[in-house]
Each structure stands twice: as C-alpha cells, then as structure tokens.
Amino acid sequence: MSSLVPEDPPLGDARACTALDLIVVARTHDLGGFTVRRALPTAKRRLVGPFIFLDQMGPSRLSPGNGVDVRPHPHIGLSTLTYLFDGEIMHRDSLGVVQAIKPAEVNWMTAGRGIVHSERTPQDIRAAGPRLSGLQAWVALPVQAEETEPGFIHIDAADFPLVADRGARVRLVAGDMLGARGGLATHSPAIFADVELSAGASVPLDATYEERAVYIVSGAVDIAGDVFDEGRLLVFRAGDRITVKAAPAARIAILGGDALEGPRYIWWNFVSSSRGRIEEAKAQWASGRFTMVPGEREFIPLPEKWG
C-alpha cells in the first residue's frame, strides 16, 4: 500500500531481556474505519535484514458498501510482500497484472526501476461490509538488483510449507526454518514466517540470519520471562538463539535476513541506495513519466513533503 506520511517516529520501550536490541511500539493510524499500525521504518532502526517497511493492516471491518481504495502510486528499488489473514485485495499494476489476494497467499511485486500499482477491495464483496487483516512489508533490493525490470508473482497458500508441532503452526513464506524452506525466492537472504501459537506453545528463533525480528500481530509473547503485547516489533541481537512463547495465545510474524551491503534511503514509496535516484523518481512521478495502470485514471500525487 502507499506509504503514509509519518508523524513522529514510533517510540521504543526500554530494552528488557538481554537478547533484545530494540523494541518498537508501532504507531496506529486511523484511515476512516480502517486502521494501520506501522513498525518500520523508525528513527532508530531503518532495516531488519532487507526489510525496510512493515505495516499491519487492521483487523478492521468496513461499513457496508465501502472498501479500501489505494489509488495508483509508484515504487522503485524494492519488492512488496503482501500477506493477508482475512479479507481480499485486488492488485492492479502498470504491467497489466490483475490479481486478487486472499488469506495465506502472497503477492510479491518487484518494483526495480519502477512500477505503479493500485490496491482495492473487490466490488463483489463490498456490500456486506468487507473485513481486512494482514501485513505488508517492503524488502529493499540489493544494489545490483535495484534497477531490475519490474515484475509480479502470486503464490497460493498451498505452495508454502506448513509446520505444526505442539501448539505451534508455522507457515514459512521465505527462508529456512524448522527444517523447511519457504516457497518465495527473494533477491537476498531473508526470512518471513506467519506463526500461530496456542497458549503456552513456543517456537525457536535460531541465529541462522544476521538480523531478526518478531512482530506481534495479536496476543502476547514471553521471551526469557519478559512479556510483550501486540503491536510491538522486537529486534534481536545477532547470534543469540531465542525461544518465543505465547502468553496467552498469539500470532506473530518472524522477519529478517542478512544485512544489505550499505544503507538505504526511503522517501514516500521510493527506496534506493542513492539519494539522487530518489530525486529522479520524484521528478519522474511529478511529470507523469511513469507507465500507469491500464484502465485507471486516478493517482496519488507526489507529496510536497514526507517524513
């Protein structure tokens, strides 16, 4: 979805267990009956592995006849990963792709040198008052892939391994975990998993990846005796093996990966290793030089300022 203009950066709690590097309290935005919690980026942490942006959408139920309508907007230098727990979104982009996404599926859009897309609630489910709950992450591309050709992949739920054991249910979208490998191939080493934990159940978080975080979607988790509520992003130190325990039942997302080869800059929907490239993209969108979404005339104008 299009990036919101942030107000103040999310605040971090005081560090609790020694394995934690940072605790981020996601900032909540109300978009007229539809809530979004933003955990990344923050002033204190721009990236976790290649992940530079993380939003929790909902859970929300919109009023009958209404829906989410994110007008066409541009991206460069990243891939978007959209994952739903509930509801449906229709994706349309400047490549001509039209693809609905439903729970446990993934829409993976690689912007590369530039893409434009819209995200909307399908018309046929608006009458009943549509529900929506899910996550959207932006994954910054390695330097050699920043200007790649744009592309889009949809992956069905059945193509992701599902590991269930002693009250833990792990759907592995990307990366390696619990002896399984996710169904999504990323441009640099990364992990993304949807984890449901019954009360008292736990899941290990190995030190396989250099940078790792847990986002608490719902419920609460216990880590080394410290309890953390929903809406927190827990960023861990490298090298420690962590156990995440539900207290009570919880749903979490595990994300991270190897650090990129250098810093990334983010302005609105643009990500790049070069500030100059972002300025170029801003001028390109303002002057109408992006390829637009076929059949859509609306678009989100370039903000006067962001951040």
PDB file of C-alpha atoms in Angstrom:
ATOM      1  CA  MET A   1       0.000   0.000   0.000  1.00  0.00           C
ATOM      2  CA  SER A   2       1.061   3.559  -0.438  1.00  0.00           C
ATOM      3  CA  SER A   3       3.224   4.844   2.388  1.00  0.00           C
ATOM      4  CA  LEU A   4       1.526   7.116   4.907  1.00  0.00           C
ATOM      5  CA  VAL A   5       3.216  10.382   5.731  1.00  0.00           C
ATOM      6  CA  PRO A   6       4.578   9.651   9.225  1.00  0.00           C
ATOM      7  CA  GLU A   7       4.096  11.968  12.142  1.00  0.00           C
ATOM      8  CA  ASP A   8       6.584  11.314  14.912  1.00  0.00           C
ATOM      9  CA  PRO A   9       8.618   8.095  14.688  1.00  0.00           C
ATOM     10  CA  PRO A  10       7.304   5.140  16.739  1.00  0.00           C
ATOM     11  CA  LEU A  11       8.616   5.078  20.279  1.00  0.00           C
ATOM     12  CA  GLY A  12      10.802   2.306  21.641  1.00  0.00           C
ATOM     13  CA  ASP A  13      10.183   0.675  25.033  1.00  0.00           C
ATOM     14  CA  ALA A  14      13.085   0.303  27.403  1.00  0.00           C
ATOM     15  CA  ARG A  15      15.079  -2.789  26.485  1.00  0.00           C
ATOM     16  CA  ALA A  16      14.044  -5.769  28.593  1.00  0.00           C
ATOM     17  CA  CYS A  17      15.697  -9.183  28.076  1.00  0.00           C
ATOM     18  CA  THR A  18      19.375  -9.029  27.099  1.00  0.00           C
ATOM     19  CA  ALA A  19      18.763 -10.702  23.714  1.00  0.00           C
ATOM     20  CA  LEU A  20      16.759  -7.681  22.550  1.00  0.00           C
ATOM     21  CA  ASP A  21      18.416  -4.860  20.650  1.00  0.00           C
ATOM     22  CA  LEU A  22      15.309  -2.678  20.239  1.00  0.00           C
ATOM     23  CA  ILE A  23      11.586  -2.735  20.988  1.00  0.00           C
ATOM     24  CA  VAL A  24       9.410  -0.644  18.672  1.00  0.00           C
ATOM     25  CA  VAL A  25       5.820   0.272  19.503  1.00  0.00           C
ATOM     26  CA  ALA A  26       4.035   0.505  16.158  1.00  0.00           C
ATOM     27  CA  ARG A  27       2.211   3.797  15.563  1.00  0.00           C
ATOM     28  CA  THR A  28      -1.508   3.442  14.779  1.00  0.00           C
ATOM     29  CA  HIS A  29      -3.192   5.438  12.022  1.00  0.00           C
ATOM     30  CA  ASP A  30      -6.971   5.561  11.537  1.00  0.00           C
ATOM     31  CA  LEU A  31      -7.860   5.817   7.861  1.00  0.00           C
ATOM     32  CA  GLY A  32     -11.586   6.297   8.330  1.00  0.00           C
ATOM     33  CA  GLY A  33     -12.649   2.950   9.753  1.00  0.00           C
ATOM     34  CA  PHE A  34      -9.523   1.170   8.588  1.00  0.00           C
ATOM     35  CA  THR A  35      -6.536   1.034  10.930  1.00  0.00           C
ATOM     36  CA  VAL A  36      -2.864   0.620  10.081  1.00  0.00           C
ATOM     37  CA  ARG A  37      -0.005   0.003  12.521  1.00  0.00           C
ATOM     38  CA  ARG A  38       3.460   0.969  11.259  1.00  0.00           C
ATOM     39  CA  ALA A  39       6.501  -0.746  12.800  1.00  0.00           C
ATOM     40  CA  LEU A  40       9.176   0.073  10.200  1.00  0.00           C
ATOM     41  CA  PRO A  41      10.905   2.345   9.399  1.00  0.00           C
ATOM     42  CA  THR A  42      11.701   4.145  12.650  1.00  0.00           C
ATOM     43  CA  ALA A  43      14.198   6.814  13.585  1.00  0.00           C
ATOM     44  CA  LYS A  44      16.241   4.230  15.494  1.00  0.00           C
ATOM     45  CA  ARG A  45      16.005   1.371  13.005  1.00  0.00           C
ATOM     46  CA  ARG A  46      15.648   1.611   9.234  1.00  0.00           C
ATOM     47  CA  LEU A  47      16.228  -2.008   8.276  1.00  0.00           C
ATOM     48  CA  VAL A  48      15.949  -5.520   9.687  1.00  0.00           C
ATOM     49  CA  GLY A  49      17.856  -7.563   7.130  1.00  0.00           C
ATOM     50  CA  PRO A  50      16.448  -6.265   3.838  1.00  0.00           C
ATOM     51  CA  PHE A  51      13.063  -5.327   5.383  1.00  0.00           C
ATOM     52  CA  ILE A  52      12.663  -1.550   5.355  1.00  0.00           C
ATOM     53  CA  PHE A  53       8.909  -1.190   5.891  1.00  0.00           C
ATOM     54  CA  LEU A  54       6.270  -3.114   7.848  1.00  0.00           C
ATOM     55  CA  ASP A  55       2.580  -2.286   8.190  1.00  0.00           C
ATOM     56  CA  GLN A  56      -0.142  -4.233   9.946  1.00  0.00           C
ATOM     57  CA  MET A  57      -3.467  -3.689   8.189  1.00  0.00           C
ATOM     58  CA  GLY A  58      -6.469  -3.983  10.503  1.00  0.00           C
ATOM     59  CA  PRO A  59      -8.058  -6.109  11.766  1.00  0.00           C
ATOM     60  CA  SER A  60     -10.915  -3.966  10.514  1.00  0.00           C
ATOM     61  CA  ARG A  61     -14.435  -4.346   9.240  1.00  0.00           C
ATOM     62  CA  LEU A  62     -15.560  -1.564   6.955  1.00  0.00           C
ATOM     63  CA  SER A  63     -19.132  -0.350   6.757  1.00  0.00           C
ATOM     64  CA  PRO A  64     -21.396  -1.961   4.118  1.00  0.00           C
ATOM     65  CA  GLY A  65     -20.748  -0.657   0.630  1.00  0.00           C
ATOM     66  CA  ASN A  66     -17.288   0.649   1.456  1.00  0.00           C
ATOM     67  CA  GLY A  67     -13.823  -0.745   0.848  1.00  0.00           C
ATOM     68  CA  VAL A  68     -10.147   0.054   0.694  1.00  0.00           C
ATOM     69  CA  ASP A  69      -9.190   2.152  -2.332  1.00  0.00           C
ATOM     70  CA  VAL A  70      -5.468   2.826  -2.618  1.00  0.00           C
ATOM     71  CA  ARG A  71      -5.136   4.761  -5.873  1.00  0.00           C
ATOM     72  CA  PRO A  72      -2.268   4.103  -8.298  1.00  0.00           C
ATOM     73  CA  HIS A  73       1.124   5.087  -6.885  1.00  0.00           C
ATOM     74  CA  PRO A  74       4.755   4.360  -7.848  1.00  0.00           C
ATOM     75  CA  HIS A  75       7.626   2.367  -6.327  1.00  0.00           C
ATOM     76  CA  ILE A  76      11.310   1.910  -7.094  1.00  0.00           C
ATOM     77  CA  GLY A  77      14.122  -0.133  -5.568  1.00  0.00           C
ATOM     78  CA  LEU A  78      12.077  -2.630  -3.561  1.00  0.00           C
ATOM     79  CA  SER A  79       9.787  -5.635  -3.566  1.00  0.00           C
ATOM     80  CA  THR A  80       6.434  -5.500  -1.787  1.00  0.00           C
ATOM     81  CA  LEU A  81       5.246  -8.563   0.126  1.00  0.00           C
ATOM     82  CA  THR A  82       1.517  -8.596   0.860  1.00  0.00           C
ATOM     83  CA  TYR A  83       0.157 -11.313   3.183  1.00  0.00           C
ATOM     84  CA  LEU A  84      -3.435 -11.465   4.435  1.00  0.00           C
ATOM     85  CA  PHE A  85      -5.018 -13.088   7.488  1.00  0.00           C
ATOM     86  CA  ASP A  86      -8.553 -12.105   6.482  1.00  0.00           C
ATOM     87  CA  GLY A  87     -10.312 -10.392   3.600  1.00  0.00           C
ATOM     88  CA  GLU A  88      -9.327  -9.825  -0.022  1.00  0.00           C
ATOM     89  CA  ILE A  89      -7.451  -7.176  -2.023  1.00  0.00           C
ATOM     90  CA  MET A  90      -7.380  -6.711  -5.784  1.00  0.00           C
ATOM     91  CA  HIS A  91      -3.967  -5.737  -7.142  1.00  0.00           C
ATOM     92  CA  ARG A  92      -3.583  -3.967 -10.492  1.00  0.00           C
ATOM     93  CA  ASP A  93      -0.284  -2.684 -11.883  1.00  0.00           C
ATOM     94  CA  SER A  94       1.394  -0.990 -14.814  1.00  0.00           C
ATOM     95  CA  LEU A  95       2.498  -4.377 -16.208  1.00  0.00           C
ATOM     96  CA  GLY A  96      -1.178  -5.172 -16.805  1.00  0.00           C
ATOM     97  CA  VAL A  97      -1.378  -7.672 -13.924  1.00  0.00           C
ATOM     98  CA  VAL A  98      -4.781  -8.031 -12.245  1.00  0.00           C
ATOM     99  CA  GLN A  99      -4.591 -10.385  -9.260  1.00  0.00           C
ATOM    100  CA  ALA A 100      -6.708 -10.893  -6.158  1.00  0.00           C
ATOM    101  CA  ILE A 101      -5.029 -11.956  -2.927  1.00  0.00           C
ATOM    102  CA  LYS A 102      -6.770 -13.953  -0.191  1.00  0.00           C
ATOM    103  CA  PRO A 103      -5.611 -15.208   3.236  1.00  0.00           C
ATOM    104  CA  ALA A 104      -2.290 -17.117   3.412  1.00  0.00           C
ATOM    105  CA  GLU A 105      -1.461 -16.193  -0.196  1.00  0.00           C
ATOM    106  CA  VAL A 106       1.328 -13.822  -1.213  1.00  0.00           C
ATOM    107  CA  ASN A 107       1.531 -11.040  -3.750  1.00  0.00           C
ATOM    108  CA  TRP A 108       5.218 -10.308  -4.423  1.00  0.00           C
ATOM    109  CA  MET A 109       5.739  -7.234  -6.594  1.00  0.00           C
ATOM    110  CA  THR A 110       9.258  -6.221  -7.568  1.00  0.00           C
ATOM    111  CA  ALA A 111       9.465  -2.546  -8.469  1.00  0.00           C
ATOM    112  CA  GLY A 112      13.070  -2.455  -9.654  1.00  0.00           C
ATOM    113  CA  ARG A 113      13.490   0.567 -11.919  1.00  0.00           C
ATOM    114  CA  GLY A 114       9.823   1.478 -11.484  1.00  0.00           C
ATOM    115  CA  ILE A 115       6.262   0.188 -11.248  1.00  0.00           C
ATOM    116  CA  VAL A 116       2.842   1.672 -10.495  1.00  0.00           C
ATOM    117  CA  HIS A 117       0.021  -0.224  -8.783  1.00  0.00           C
ATOM    118  CA  SER A 118      -3.321   0.148  -7.033  1.00  0.00           C
ATOM    119  CA  GLU A 119      -4.886  -1.918  -4.259  1.00  0.00           C
ATOM    120  CA  ARG A 120      -8.646  -2.040  -3.769  1.00  0.00           C
ATOM    121  CA  THR A 121     -11.389  -4.076  -2.156  1.00  0.00           C
ATOM    122  CA  PRO A 122     -13.133  -6.073  -4.922  1.00  0.00           C
ATOM    123  CA  GLN A 123     -16.562  -4.684  -5.768  1.00  0.00           C
ATOM    124  CA  ASP A 124     -18.338  -8.012  -5.256  1.00  0.00           C
ATOM    125  CA  ILE A 125     -17.539  -8.167  -1.515  1.00  0.00           C
ATOM    126  CA  ARG A 126     -18.202  -4.551  -0.550  1.00  0.00           C
ATOM    127  CA  ALA A 127     -21.947  -4.833   0.051  1.00  0.00           C
ATOM    128  CA  ALA A 128     -21.624  -6.979   3.180  1.00  0.00           C
ATOM    129  CA  GLY A 129     -19.026  -4.758   4.841  1.00  0.00           C
ATOM    130  CA  PRO A 130     -15.633  -6.280   3.985  1.00  0.00           C
ATOM    131  CA  ARG A 131     -13.105  -7.413   6.587  1.00  0.00           C
ATOM    132  CA  LEU A 132      -9.380  -6.871   6.195  1.00  0.00           C
ATOM    133  CA  SER A 133      -6.403  -8.034   8.241  1.00  0.00           C
ATOM    134  CA  GLY A 134      -2.841  -8.661   7.151  1.00  0.00           C
ATOM    135  CA  LEU A 135       0.707  -7.458   6.758  1.00  0.00           C
ATOM    136  CA  GLN A 136       2.557  -5.601   4.073  1.00  0.00           C
ATOM    137  CA  ALA A 137       6.347  -5.451   4.045  1.00  0.00           C
ATOM    138  CA  TRP A 138       8.788  -3.751   1.718  1.00  0.00           C
ATOM    139  CA  VAL A 139      12.022  -5.570   1.025  1.00  0.00           C
ATOM    140  CA  ALA A 140      14.885  -3.363  -0.191  1.00  0.00           C
ATOM    141  CA  LEU A 141      16.745  -4.761  -3.182  1.00  0.00           C
ATOM    142  CA  PRO A 142      20.489  -5.380  -3.279  1.00  0.00           C
ATOM    143  CA  VAL A 143      22.376  -2.752  -5.285  1.00  0.00           C
ATOM    144  CA  GLN A 144      22.787  -4.990  -8.327  1.00  0.00           C
ATOM    145  CA  ALA A 145      19.002  -5.535  -8.488  1.00  0.00           C
ATOM    146  CA  GLU A 146      17.758  -2.008  -7.744  1.00  0.00           C
ATOM    147  CA  GLU A 147      17.254  -1.188 -11.429  1.00  0.00           C
ATOM    148  CA  THR A 148      15.999  -4.609 -12.497  1.00  0.00           C
ATOM    149  CA  GLU A 149      12.919  -4.956 -14.690  1.00  0.00           C
ATOM    150  CA  PRO A 150       9.704  -4.769 -12.668  1.00  0.00           C
ATOM    151  CA  GLY A 151       7.811  -7.989 -12.079  1.00  0.00           C
ATOM    152  CA  PHE A 152       4.969  -9.630 -10.182  1.00  0.00           C
ATOM    153  CA  ILE A 153       4.446 -13.095  -8.679  1.00  0.00           C
ATOM    154  CA  HIS A 154       1.369 -14.512  -6.940  1.00  0.00           C
ATOM    155  CA  ILE A 155       1.867 -17.594  -4.754  1.00  0.00           C
ATOM    156  CA  ASP A 156      -1.008 -19.733  -3.492  1.00  0.00           C
ATOM    157  CA  ALA A 157      -1.243 -20.811   0.159  1.00  0.00           C
ATOM    158  CA  ALA A 158      -0.646 -24.467  -0.747  1.00  0.00           C
ATOM    159  CA  ASP A 159       2.827 -23.603  -2.070  1.00  0.00           C
ATOM    160  CA  PHE A 160       4.139 -22.595   1.359  1.00  0.00           C
ATOM    161  CA  PRO A 161       5.309 -25.276   3.806  1.00  0.00           C
ATOM    162  CA  LEU A 162       3.212 -25.551   6.956  1.00  0.00           C
ATOM    163  CA  VAL A 163       4.966 -26.922  10.039  1.00  0.00           C
ATOM    164  CA  ALA A 164       2.755 -27.823  13.027  1.00  0.00           C
ATOM    165  CA  ASP A 165       4.100 -29.093  16.339  1.00  0.00           C
ATOM    166  CA  ARG A 166       2.898 -28.944  19.964  1.00  0.00           C
ATOM    167  CA  GLY A 167       0.630 -25.950  19.575  1.00  0.00           C
ATOM    168  CA  ALA A 168       2.806 -24.045  17.104  1.00  0.00           C
ATOM    169  CA  ARG A 169       1.704 -23.608  13.498  1.00  0.00           C
ATOM    170  CA  VAL A 170       4.308 -22.045  11.208  1.00  0.00           C
ATOM    171  CA  ARG A 171       3.630 -21.080   7.594  1.00  0.00           C
ATOM    172  CA  LEU A 172       7.033 -20.369   6.073  1.00  0.00           C
ATOM    173  CA  VAL A 173       6.808 -17.817   3.270  1.00  0.00           C
ATOM    174  CA  ALA A 174      10.539 -17.228   2.681  1.00  0.00           C
ATOM    175  CA  GLY A 175      13.810 -18.505   4.075  1.00  0.00           C
ATOM    176  CA  ASP A 176      14.795 -21.575   6.106  1.00  0.00           C
ATOM    177  CA  MET A 177      13.300 -22.591   9.448  1.00  0.00           C
ATOM    178  CA  LEU A 178      12.436 -25.802  11.313  1.00  0.00           C
ATOM    179  CA  GLY A 179      13.896 -27.919   8.522  1.00  0.00           C
ATOM    180  CA  ALA A 180      11.665 -26.345   5.859  1.00  0.00           C
ATOM    181  CA  ARG A 181      12.231 -23.805   3.101  1.00  0.00           C
ATOM    182  CA  GLY A 182       9.746 -21.118   2.136  1.00  0.00           C
ATOM    183  CA  GLY A 183       8.118 -21.008  -1.283  1.00  0.00           C
ATOM    184  CA  LEU A 184       9.158 -17.425  -2.100  1.00  0.00           C
ATOM    185  CA  ALA A 185      12.571 -16.753  -3.628  1.00  0.00           C
ATOM    186  CA  THR A 186      13.937 -13.363  -2.500  1.00  0.00           C
ATOM    187  CA  HIS A 187      16.696 -11.249  -4.029  1.00  0.00           C
ATOM    188  CA  SER A 188      18.889 -11.539  -0.922  1.00  0.00           C
ATOM    189  CA  PRO A 189      18.844 -13.957   2.051  1.00  0.00           C
ATOM    190  CA  ALA A 190      15.634 -13.292   4.004  1.00  0.00           C
ATOM    191  CA  ILE A 191      13.068 -14.967   6.232  1.00  0.00           C
ATOM    192  CA  PHE A 192       9.351 -14.304   6.605  1.00  0.00           C
ATOM    193  CA  ALA A 193       7.011 -16.593   8.542  1.00  0.00           C
ATOM    194  CA  ASP A 194       3.437 -16.450   9.841  1.00  0.00           C
ATOM    195  CA  VAL A 195       3.348 -18.171  13.248  1.00  0.00           C
ATOM    196  CA  GLU A 196       0.263 -19.064  15.292  1.00  0.00           C
ATOM    197  CA  LEU A 197       0.892 -20.176  18.880  1.00  0.00           C
ATOM    198  CA  SER A 198      -1.656 -21.646  21.277  1.00  0.00           C
ATOM    199  CA  ALA A 199      -1.358 -20.613  24.934  1.00  0.00           C
ATOM    200  CA  GLY A 200       1.982 -21.827  26.309  1.00  0.00           C
ATOM    201  CA  ALA A 201       3.292 -23.030  22.936  1.00  0.00           C
ATOM    202  CA  SER A 202       6.698 -21.870  21.747  1.00  0.00           C
ATOM    203  CA  VAL A 203       8.813 -21.586  18.626  1.00  0.00           C
ATOM    204  CA  PRO A 204      12.618 -21.303  18.334  1.00  0.00           C
ATOM    205  CA  LEU A 205      14.249 -18.381  16.586  1.00  0.00           C
ATOM    206  CA  ASP A 206      17.655 -19.633  15.512  1.00  0.00           C
ATOM    207  CA  ALA A 207      20.665 -17.468  14.698  1.00  0.00           C
ATOM    208  CA  THR A 208      20.618 -18.524  11.029  1.00  0.00           C
ATOM    209  CA  TYR A 209      20.120 -14.967   9.811  1.00  0.00           C
ATOM    210  CA  GLU A 210      22.228 -11.973  10.744  1.00  0.00           C
ATOM    211  CA  GLU A 211      19.270  -9.728  11.610  1.00  0.00           C
ATOM    212  CA  ARG A 212      15.972 -10.975  13.022  1.00  0.00           C
ATOM    213  CA  ALA A 213      12.783  -9.530  14.434  1.00  0.00           C
ATOM    214  CA  VAL A 214       9.395 -10.685  15.684  1.00  0.00           C
ATOM    215  CA  TYR A 215       6.280  -8.599  15.112  1.00  0.00           C
ATOM    216  CA  ILE A 216       3.403  -9.406  17.482  1.00  0.00           C
ATOM    217  CA  VAL A 217       0.217  -9.337  15.413  1.00  0.00           C
ATOM    218  CA  SER A 218      -2.124 -10.369  18.261  1.00  0.00           C
ATOM    219  CA  GLY A 219      -1.918 -11.703  21.782  1.00  0.00           C
ATOM    220  CA  ALA A 220       1.314 -11.521  23.741  1.00  0.00           C
ATOM    221  CA  VAL A 221       4.626 -13.368  23.896  1.00  0.00           C
ATOM    222  CA  ASP A 222       7.056 -14.301  26.663  1.00  0.00           C
ATOM    223  CA  ILE A 223      10.789 -14.081  25.979  1.00  0.00           C
ATOM    224  CA  ALA A 224      13.079 -15.063  28.834  1.00  0.00           C
ATOM    225  CA  GLY A 225      10.426 -14.064  31.357  1.00  0.00           C
ATOM    226  CA  ASP A 226       9.533 -10.698  29.834  1.00  0.00           C
ATOM    227  CA  VAL A 227       6.046 -10.343  28.305  1.00  0.00           C
ATOM    228  CA  PHE A 228       5.358  -8.171  25.254  1.00  0.00           C
ATOM    229  CA  ASP A 229       1.936  -7.188  23.909  1.00  0.00           C
ATOM    230  CA  GLU A 230       0.641  -6.934  20.364  1.00  0.00           C
ATOM    231  CA  GLY A 231       1.777  -4.115  18.118  1.00  0.00           C
ATOM    232  CA  ARG A 232       5.434  -4.472  19.125  1.00  0.00           C
ATOM    233  CA  LEU A 233       8.369  -5.180  16.860  1.00  0.00           C
ATOM    234  CA  LEU A 234      11.095  -6.980  18.811  1.00  0.00           C
ATOM    235  CA  VAL A 235      14.505  -6.676  17.147  1.00  0.00           C
ATOM    236  CA  PHE A 236      17.088  -9.179  18.395  1.00  0.00           C
ATOM    237  CA  ARG A 237      20.848  -9.109  18.654  1.00  0.00           C
ATOM    238  CA  ALA A 238      22.819 -11.230  16.210  1.00  0.00           C
ATOM    239  CA  GLY A 239      23.982 -14.665  17.290  1.00  0.00           C
ATOM    240  CA  ASP A 240      21.571 -15.463  20.123  1.00  0.00           C
ATOM    241  CA  ARG A 241      19.154 -18.388  19.918  1.00  0.00           C
ATOM    242  CA  ILE A 242      15.756 -17.213  21.112  1.00  0.00           C
ATOM    243  CA  THR A 243      12.618 -19.030  22.240  1.00  0.00           C
ATOM    244  CA  VAL A 244       9.337 -17.186  21.691  1.00  0.00           C
ATOM    245  CA  LYS A 245       6.498 -18.438  23.909  1.00  0.00           C
ATOM    246  CA  ALA A 246       2.837 -17.482  23.694  1.00  0.00           C
ATOM    247  CA  ALA A 247       1.358 -15.838  26.784  1.00  0.00           C
ATOM    248  CA  PRO A 248      -1.575 -16.389  26.167  1.00  0.00           C
ATOM    249  CA  ALA A 249      -2.297 -17.423  22.540  1.00  0.00           C
ATOM    250  CA  ALA A 250      -0.520 -15.254  19.972  1.00  0.00           C
ATOM    251  CA  ARG A 251       0.079 -14.679  16.313  1.00  0.00           C
ATOM    252  CA  ILE A 252       3.471 -13.335  15.265  1.00  0.00           C
ATOM    253  CA  ALA A 253       5.466 -12.687  12.124  1.00  0.00           C
ATOM    254  CA  ILE A 254       9.149 -13.571  12.002  1.00  0.00           C
ATOM    255  CA  LEU A 255      11.179 -11.453   9.599  1.00  0.00           C
ATOM    256  CA  GLY A 256      14.768 -10.569   8.859  1.00  0.00           C
ATOM    257  CA  GLY A 257      17.748 -11.716   6.856  1.00  0.00           C
ATOM    258  CA  ASP A 258      21.301 -10.794   6.056  1.00  0.00           C
ATOM    259  CA  ALA A 259      22.186  -7.105   6.219  1.00  0.00           C
ATOM    260  CA  LEU A 260      22.412  -5.336   2.875  1.00  0.00           C
ATOM    261  CA  GLU A 261      25.762  -4.094   1.565  1.00  0.00           C
ATOM    262  CA  GLY A 262      25.051  -0.496   2.573  1.00  0.00           C
ATOM    263  CA  PRO A 263      22.405   1.962   3.811  1.00  0.00           C
ATOM    264  CA  ARG A 264      19.093   2.531   2.083  1.00  0.00           C
ATOM    265  CA  TYR A 265      17.188   5.789   1.787  1.00  0.00           C
ATOM    266  CA  ILE A 266      13.395   5.918   1.830  1.00  0.00           C
ATOM    267  CA  TRP A 267      11.155   8.778   0.741  1.00  0.00           C
ATOM    268  CA  TRP A 268       7.430   8.145   0.317  1.00  0.00           C
ATOM    269  CA  ASN A 269       7.221   4.980  -1.835  1.00  0.00           C
ATOM    270  CA  PHE A 270      10.779   5.148  -3.139  1.00  0.00           C
ATOM    271  CA  VAL A 271      13.728   3.140  -1.781  1.00  0.00           C
ATOM    272  CA  SER A 272      17.297   3.362  -3.062  1.00  0.00           C
ATOM    273  CA  SER A 273      20.949   3.235  -2.100  1.00  0.00           C
ATOM    274  CA  SER A 274      21.231   6.617  -3.866  1.00  0.00           C
ATOM    275  CA  ARG A 275      19.590   9.860  -2.743  1.00  0.00           C
ATOM    276  CA  GLY A 276      19.958  11.125  -6.309  1.00  0.00           C
ATOM    277  CA  ARG A 277      17.943   8.188  -7.660  1.00  0.00           C
ATOM    278  CA  ILE A 278      15.097   9.040  -5.306  1.00  0.00           C
ATOM    279  CA  GLU A 279      15.121  12.652  -6.501  1.00  0.00           C
ATOM    280  CA  GLU A 280      14.983  11.364 -10.066  1.00  0.00           C
ATOM    281  CA  ALA A 281      11.972   9.173  -9.228  1.00  0.00           C
ATOM    282  CA  LYS A 282      10.186  12.086  -7.570  1.00  0.00           C
ATOM    283  CA  ALA A 283      10.629  14.200 -10.684  1.00  0.00           C
ATOM    284  CA  GLN A 284       9.570  11.302 -12.891  1.00  0.00           C
ATOM    285  CA  TRP A 285       6.282  10.821 -10.994  1.00  0.00           C
ATOM    286  CA  ALA A 286       5.559  14.567 -10.769  1.00  0.00           C
ATOM    287  CA  SER A 287       5.956  14.936 -14.537  1.00  0.00           C
ATOM    288  CA  GLY A 288       3.877  11.863 -15.431  1.00  0.00           C
ATOM    289  CA  ARG A 289       6.737   9.792 -16.850  1.00  0.00           C
ATOM    290  CA  PHE A 290       5.871   6.512 -15.090  1.00  0.00           C
ATOM    291  CA  THR A 291       3.845   3.942 -17.034  1.00  0.00           C
ATOM    292  CA  MET A 292       0.363   3.988 -15.489  1.00  0.00           C
ATOM    293  CA  VAL A 293      -2.075   1.220 -14.545  1.00  0.00           C
ATOM    294  CA  PRO A 294      -4.220   0.301 -17.571  1.00  0.00           C
ATOM    295  CA  GLY A 295      -7.834   1.379 -17.169  1.00  0.00           C
ATOM    296  CA  GLU A 296      -7.251   3.597 -14.102  1.00  0.00           C
ATOM    297  CA  ARG A 297      -7.216   7.388 -14.324  1.00  0.00           C
ATOM    298  CA  GLU A 298      -6.815   8.212 -10.648  1.00  0.00           C
ATOM    299  CA  PHE A 299      -3.409   8.501  -8.993  1.00  0.00           C
ATOM    300  CA  ILE A 300      -1.839   9.693  -5.756  1.00  0.00           C
ATOM    301  CA  PRO A 301       0.040  12.965  -6.338  1.00  0.00           C
ATOM    302  CA  LEU A 302       3.619  13.380  -5.184  1.00  0.00           C
ATOM    303  CA  PRO A 303       3.547  14.727  -1.602  1.00  0.00           C
ATOM    304  CA  GLU A 304       5.008  18.201  -1.061  1.00  0.00           C
ATOM    305  CA  LYS A 305       7.000  16.746   1.834  1.00  0.00           C
ATOM    306  CA  TRP A 306       7.381  13.427   3.603  1.00  0.00           C
ATOM    307  CA  GLY A 307       8.886  12.421   6.903  1.00  0.00           C
TER     308      GLY A 307
END
